Amino acid sequence: MTDEEALNYVNTMAKAIDLPLDEVRAKNVAMHLGRTFGMVTALKQYPLAPEQELAEIFRPSPFPVVAGKEGA
């Protein structure tokens, strides 16, 4: 992803969700998007098995039930 592609994507998405974004902020967001894309590209070179993907294994605990609260 080039810097120009990242900036075009950010501006397009901001417009799609009616998010006011000035030029400086859009460039900063695009810079971070480009960095994230670079990290993902590097990580995709090393595929992991399902048992190595902690996000696939992790299950959050349910919220505790509090007596006297609505829905409890």
mmCIF file of N, CA and C in Angstrom:
data_model
loop_
_atom_site.group_PDB
_atom_site.id
_atom_site.type_symbol
_atom_site.label_atom_id
_atom_site.label_comp_id
_atom_site.label_asym_id
_atom_site.label_seq_id
_atom_site.Cartn_x
_atom_site.Cartn_y
_atom_site.Cartn_z
ATOM 1 N N MET A 1 0.865 -1.169 0.000
ATOM 2 C CA MET A 1 0.000 0.000 0.000
ATOM 3 C C MET A 1 0.910 1.230 0.000
ATOM 4 N N THR A 2 0.710 2.086 -0.964
ATOM 5 C CA THR A 2 1.499 3.314 -1.025
ATOM 6 C C THR A 2 0.902 4.365 -0.093
ATOM 7 N N ASP A 3 1.685 5.407 0.179
ATOM 8 C CA ASP A 3 1.183 6.507 1.013
ATOM 9 C C ASP A 3 -0.060 7.131 0.389
ATOM 10 N N GLU A 4 -0.039 7.270 -0.930
ATOM 11 C CA GLU A 4 -1.182 7.868 -1.632
ATOM 12 C C GLU A 4 -2.423 6.979 -1.520
ATOM 13 N N GLU A 5 -2.238 5.673 -1.651
ATOM 14 C CA GLU A 5 -3.369 4.746 -1.518
ATOM 15 C C GLU A 5 -3.953 4.793 -0.113
ATOM 16 N N ALA A 6 -3.085 4.852 0.881
ATOM 17 C CA ALA A 6 -3.556 4.919 2.267
ATOM 18 C C ALA A 6 -4.347 6.196 2.502
ATOM 19 N N LEU A 7 -3.830 7.322 2.019
ATOM 20 C CA LEU A 7 -4.524 8.596 2.203
ATOM 21 C C LEU A 7 -5.857 8.602 1.466
ATOM 22 N N ASN A 8 -5.890 8.069 0.257
ATOM 23 C CA ASN A 8 -7.155 7.984 -0.484
ATOM 24 C C ASN A 8 -8.166 7.118 0.263
ATOM 25 N N TYR A 9 -7.710 6.010 0.825
ATOM 26 C CA TYR A 9 -8.594 5.127 1.584
ATOM 27 C C TYR A 9 -9.159 5.845 2.803
ATOM 28 N N VAL A 10 -8.290 6.517 3.555
ATOM 29 C CA VAL A 10 -8.730 7.236 4.754
ATOM 30 C C VAL A 10 -9.755 8.298 4.389
ATOM 31 N N ASN A 11 -9.476 9.078 3.370
ATOM 32 C CA ASN A 11 -10.413 10.134 2.965
ATOM 33 C C ASN A 11 -11.740 9.561 2.481
ATOM 34 N N THR A 12 -11.685 8.462 1.744
ATOM 35 C CA THR A 12 -12.908 7.828 1.247
ATOM 36 C C THR A 12 -13.758 7.294 2.398
ATOM 37 N N MET A 13 -13.125 6.618 3.347
ATOM 38 C CA MET A 13 -13.864 6.065 4.485
ATOM 39 C C MET A 13 -14.415 7.170 5.384
ATOM 40 N N ALA A 14 -13.653 8.232 5.582
ATOM 41 C CA ALA A 14 -14.140 9.354 6.389
ATOM 42 C C ALA A 14 -15.381 9.963 5.744
ATOM 43 N N LYS A 15 -15.328 10.099 4.435
ATOM 44 C CA LYS A 15 -16.484 10.656 3.719
ATOM 45 C C LYS A 15 -17.679 9.700 3.806
ATOM 46 N N ALA A 16 -17.420 8.402 3.702
ATOM 47 C CA ALA A 16 -18.496 7.406 3.728
ATOM 48 C C ALA A 16 -19.249 7.410 5.050
ATOM 49 N N ILE A 17 -18.549 7.688 6.144
ATOM 50 C CA ILE A 17 -19.216 7.689 7.450
ATOM 51 C C ILE A 17 -19.458 9.104 7.967
ATOM 52 N N ASP A 18 -19.304 10.064 7.077
ATOM 53 C CA ASP A 18 -19.559 11.477 7.394
ATOM 54 C C ASP A 18 -18.727 11.933 8.600
ATOM 55 N N LEU A 19 -17.437 11.589 8.561
ATOM 56 C CA LEU A 19 -16.513 11.953 9.631
ATOM 57 C C LEU A 19 -15.665 13.135 9.183
ATOM 58 N N PRO A 20 -15.834 14.286 9.825
ATOM 59 C CA PRO A 20 -15.007 15.426 9.433
ATOM 60 C C PRO A 20 -13.539 15.142 9.776
ATOM 61 N N LEU A 21 -12.669 15.268 8.793
ATOM 62 C CA LEU A 21 -11.261 14.955 8.975
ATOM 63 C C LEU A 21 -10.438 15.982 8.210
ATOM 64 N N ASP A 22 -9.696 16.809 8.954
ATOM 65 C CA ASP A 22 -8.872 17.802 8.259
ATOM 66 C C ASP A 22 -7.660 17.108 7.623
ATOM 67 N N GLU A 23 -6.962 17.838 6.777
ATOM 68 C CA GLU A 23 -5.873 17.260 5.992
ATOM 69 C C GLU A 23 -4.748 16.694 6.868
ATOM 70 N N VAL A 24 -4.379 17.424 7.912
ATOM 71 C CA VAL A 24 -3.300 16.963 8.796
ATOM 72 C C VAL A 24 -3.704 15.673 9.504
ATOM 73 N N ARG A 25 -4.913 15.638 10.033
ATOM 74 C CA ARG A 25 -5.388 14.429 10.731
ATOM 75 C C ARG A 25 -5.489 13.263 9.757
ATOM 76 N N ALA A 26 -5.990 13.506 8.557
ATOM 77 C CA ALA A 26 -6.108 12.436 7.559
ATOM 78 C C ALA A 26 -4.730 11.862 7.228
ATOM 79 N N LYS A 27 -3.728 12.724 7.100
ATOM 80 C CA LYS A 27 -2.372 12.241 6.806
ATOM 81 C C LYS A 27 -1.816 11.416 7.959
ATOM 82 N N ASN A 28 -2.096 11.825 9.193
ATOM 83 C CA ASN A 28 -1.643 11.054 10.357
ATOM 84 C C ASN A 28 -2.309 9.683 10.413
ATOM 85 N N VAL A 29 -3.610 9.653 10.169
ATOM 86 C CA VAL A 29 -4.331 8.376 10.164
ATOM 87 C C VAL A 29 -3.781 7.483 9.056
ATOM 88 N N ALA A 30 -3.541 8.058 7.885
ATOM 89 C CA ALA A 30 -3.002 7.290 6.761
ATOM 90 C C ALA A 30 -1.612 6.747 7.082
ATOM 91 N N MET A 31 -0.807 7.527 7.782
ATOM 92 C CA MET A 31 0.531 7.079 8.168
ATOM 93 C C MET A 31 0.428 5.849 9.076
ATOM 94 N N HIS A 32 -0.462 5.900 10.067
ATOM 95 C CA HIS A 32 -0.636 4.761 10.973
ATOM 96 C C HIS A 32 -1.226 3.556 10.241
ATOM 97 N N LEU A 33 -2.135 3.797 9.319
ATOM 98 C CA LEU A 33 -2.695 2.709 8.523
ATOM 99 C C LEU A 33 -1.595 2.041 7.706
ATOM 100 N N GLY A 34 -0.715 2.838 7.116
ATOM 101 C CA GLY A 34 0.403 2.296 6.348
ATOM 102 C C GLY A 34 1.329 1.455 7.209
ATOM 103 N N ARG A 35 1.602 1.912 8.417
ATOM 104 C CA ARG A 35 2.444 1.139 9.343
ATOM 105 C C ARG A 35 1.779 -0.185 9.696
ATOM 106 N N THR A 36 0.487 -0.134 9.974
ATOM 107 C CA THR A 36 -0.248 -1.354 10.310
ATOM 108 C C THR A 36 -0.225 -2.326 9.139
ATOM 109 N N PHE A 37 -0.425 -1.811 7.942
ATOM 110 C CA PHE A 37 -0.389 -2.646 6.741
ATOM 111 C C PHE A 37 0.982 -3.312 6.608
ATOM 112 N N GLY A 38 2.040 -2.560 6.891
ATOM 113 C CA GLY A 38 3.391 -3.116 6.829
ATOM 114 C C GLY A 38 3.599 -4.236 7.832
ATOM 115 N N MET A 39 3.079 -4.056 9.048
ATOM 116 C CA MET A 39 3.203 -5.104 10.068
ATOM 117 C C MET A 39 2.443 -6.359 9.657
ATOM 118 N N VAL A 40 1.248 -6.164 9.128
ATOM 119 C CA VAL A 40 0.431 -7.305 8.704
ATOM 120 C C VAL A 40 1.124 -8.052 7.573
ATOM 121 N N THR A 41 1.684 -7.310 6.635
ATOM 122 C CA THR A 41 2.383 -7.932 5.512
ATOM 123 C C THR A 41 3.536 -8.798 6.009
ATOM 124 N N ALA A 42 4.294 -8.287 6.974
ATOM 125 C CA ALA A 42 5.411 -9.057 7.527
ATOM 126 C C ALA A 42 4.919 -10.285 8.284
ATOM 127 N N LEU A 43 3.876 -10.137 9.082
ATOM 128 C CA LEU A 43 3.368 -11.248 9.888
ATOM 129 C C LEU A 43 2.742 -12.353 9.043
ATOM 130 N N LYS A 44 2.183 -11.990 7.897
ATOM 131 C CA LYS A 44 1.542 -12.990 7.044
ATOM 132 C C LYS A 44 2.550 -13.966 6.444
ATOM 133 N N GLN A 45 3.844 -13.647 6.535
ATOM 134 C CA GLN A 45 4.881 -14.543 6.016
ATOM 135 C C GLN A 45 5.080 -15.757 6.921
ATOM 136 N N TYR A 46 4.560 -15.695 8.140
ATOM 137 C CA TYR A 46 4.746 -16.759 9.120
ATOM 138 C C TYR A 46 3.397 -17.269 9.609
ATOM 139 N N PRO A 47 2.725 -18.089 8.805
ATOM 140 C CA PRO A 47 1.406 -18.576 9.218
ATOM 141 C C PRO A 47 1.503 -19.445 10.477
ATOM 142 N N LEU A 48 0.479 -19.359 11.286
ATOM 143 C CA LEU A 48 0.416 -20.121 12.528
ATOM 144 C C LEU A 48 -0.701 -21.159 12.452
ATOM 145 N N ALA A 49 -0.486 -22.256 13.148
ATOM 146 C CA ALA A 49 -1.527 -23.275 13.259
ATOM 147 C C ALA A 49 -2.604 -22.757 14.203
ATOM 148 N N PRO A 50 -3.833 -23.270 14.099
ATOM 149 C CA PRO A 50 -4.914 -22.778 14.965
ATOM 150 C C PRO A 50 -4.574 -22.807 16.448
ATOM 151 N N GLU A 51 -3.847 -23.841 16.907
ATOM 152 C CA GLU A 51 -3.521 -23.903 18.330
ATOM 153 C C GLU A 51 -2.474 -22.865 18.740
ATOM 154 N N GLN A 52 -1.814 -22.253 17.769
ATOM 155 C CA GLN A 52 -0.846 -21.191 18.054
ATOM 156 C C GLN A 52 -1.492 -19.809 18.042
ATOM 157 N N GLU A 53 -2.671 -19.709 17.491
ATOM 158 C CA GLU A 53 -3.392 -18.441 17.395
ATOM 159 C C GLU A 53 -4.158 -18.211 18.687
ATOM 160 N N LEU A 54 -3.566 -17.502 19.626
ATOM 161 C CA LEU A 54 -4.203 -17.304 20.926
ATOM 162 C C LEU A 54 -5.554 -16.614 20.816
ATOM 163 N N ALA A 55 -5.726 -15.760 19.846
ATOM 164 C CA ALA A 55 -7.014 -15.090 19.685
ATOM 165 C C ALA A 55 -8.109 -16.099 19.362
ATOM 166 N N GLU A 56 -7.752 -17.189 18.729
ATOM 167 C CA GLU A 56 -8.724 -18.229 18.409
ATOM 168 C C GLU A 56 -9.051 -19.072 19.635
ATOM 169 N N ILE A 57 -8.154 -19.135 20.599
ATOM 170 C CA ILE A 57 -8.341 -19.953 21.791
ATOM 171 C C ILE A 57 -9.010 -19.160 22.908
ATOM 172 N N PHE A 58 -8.681 -17.889 23.024
ATOM 173 C CA PHE A 58 -9.149 -17.051 24.122
ATOM 174 C C PHE A 58 -10.667 -16.945 24.126
ATOM 175 N N ARG A 59 -11.260 -17.151 25.281
ATOM 176 C CA ARG A 59 -12.702 -16.950 25.478
ATOM 177 C C ARG A 59 -12.859 -16.105 26.729
ATOM 178 N N PRO A 60 -13.401 -14.907 26.628
ATOM 179 C CA PRO A 60 -13.540 -14.066 27.820
ATOM 180 C C PRO A 60 -14.543 -14.669 28.795
ATOM 181 N N SER A 61 -14.331 -14.406 30.052
ATOM 182 C CA SER A 61 -15.263 -14.858 31.086
ATOM 183 C C SER A 61 -16.558 -14.071 30.975
ATOM 184 N N PRO A 62 -17.690 -14.682 31.315
ATOM 185 C CA PRO A 62 -18.942 -13.928 31.292
ATOM 186 C C PRO A 62 -18.942 -12.876 32.396
ATOM 187 N N PHE A 63 -19.699 -11.837 32.170
ATOM 188 C CA PHE A 63 -19.826 -10.802 33.193
ATOM 189 C C PHE A 63 -20.517 -11.403 34.412
ATOM 190 N N PRO A 64 -20.057 -11.046 35.601
ATOM 191 C CA PRO A 64 -20.708 -11.588 36.801
ATOM 192 C C PRO A 64 -22.124 -11.031 36.947
ATOM 193 N N VAL A 65 -23.005 -11.860 37.450
ATOM 194 C CA VAL A 65 -24.379 -11.435 37.701
ATOM 195 C C VAL A 65 -24.395 -10.676 39.021
ATOM 196 N N VAL A 66 -24.969 -9.479 39.007
ATOM 197 C CA VAL A 66 -25.048 -8.656 40.213
ATOM 198 C C VAL A 66 -26.497 -8.653 40.676
ATOM 199 N N ALA A 67 -26.732 -9.098 41.900
ATOM 200 C CA ALA A 67 -28.087 -9.166 42.445
ATOM 201 C C ALA A 67 -28.699 -7.773 42.511
ATOM 202 N N GLY A 68 -29.963 -7.681 42.161
ATOM 203 C CA GLY A 68 -30.674 -6.410 42.242
ATOM 204 C C GLY A 68 -30.565 -5.571 40.978
ATOM 205 N N LYS A 69 -29.749 -5.990 40.039
ATOM 206 C CA LYS A 69 -29.623 -5.250 38.783
ATOM 207 C C LYS A 69 -30.651 -5.786 37.802
ATOM 208 N N GLU A 70 -31.134 -4.894 36.946
ATOM 209 C CA GLU A 70 -32.119 -5.293 35.952
ATOM 210 C C GLU A 70 -31.518 -6.360 35.048
ATOM 211 N N GLY A 71 -32.277 -7.396 34.772
ATOM 212 C CA GLY A 71 -31.828 -8.472 33.913
ATOM 213 C C GLY A 71 -31.102 -9.581 34.661
ATOM 214 N N ALA A 72 -30.893 -9.410 35.961
ATOM 215 C CA ALA A 72 -30.181 -10.444 36.734
ATOM 216 C C ALA A 72 -31.171 -11.378 37.384
#
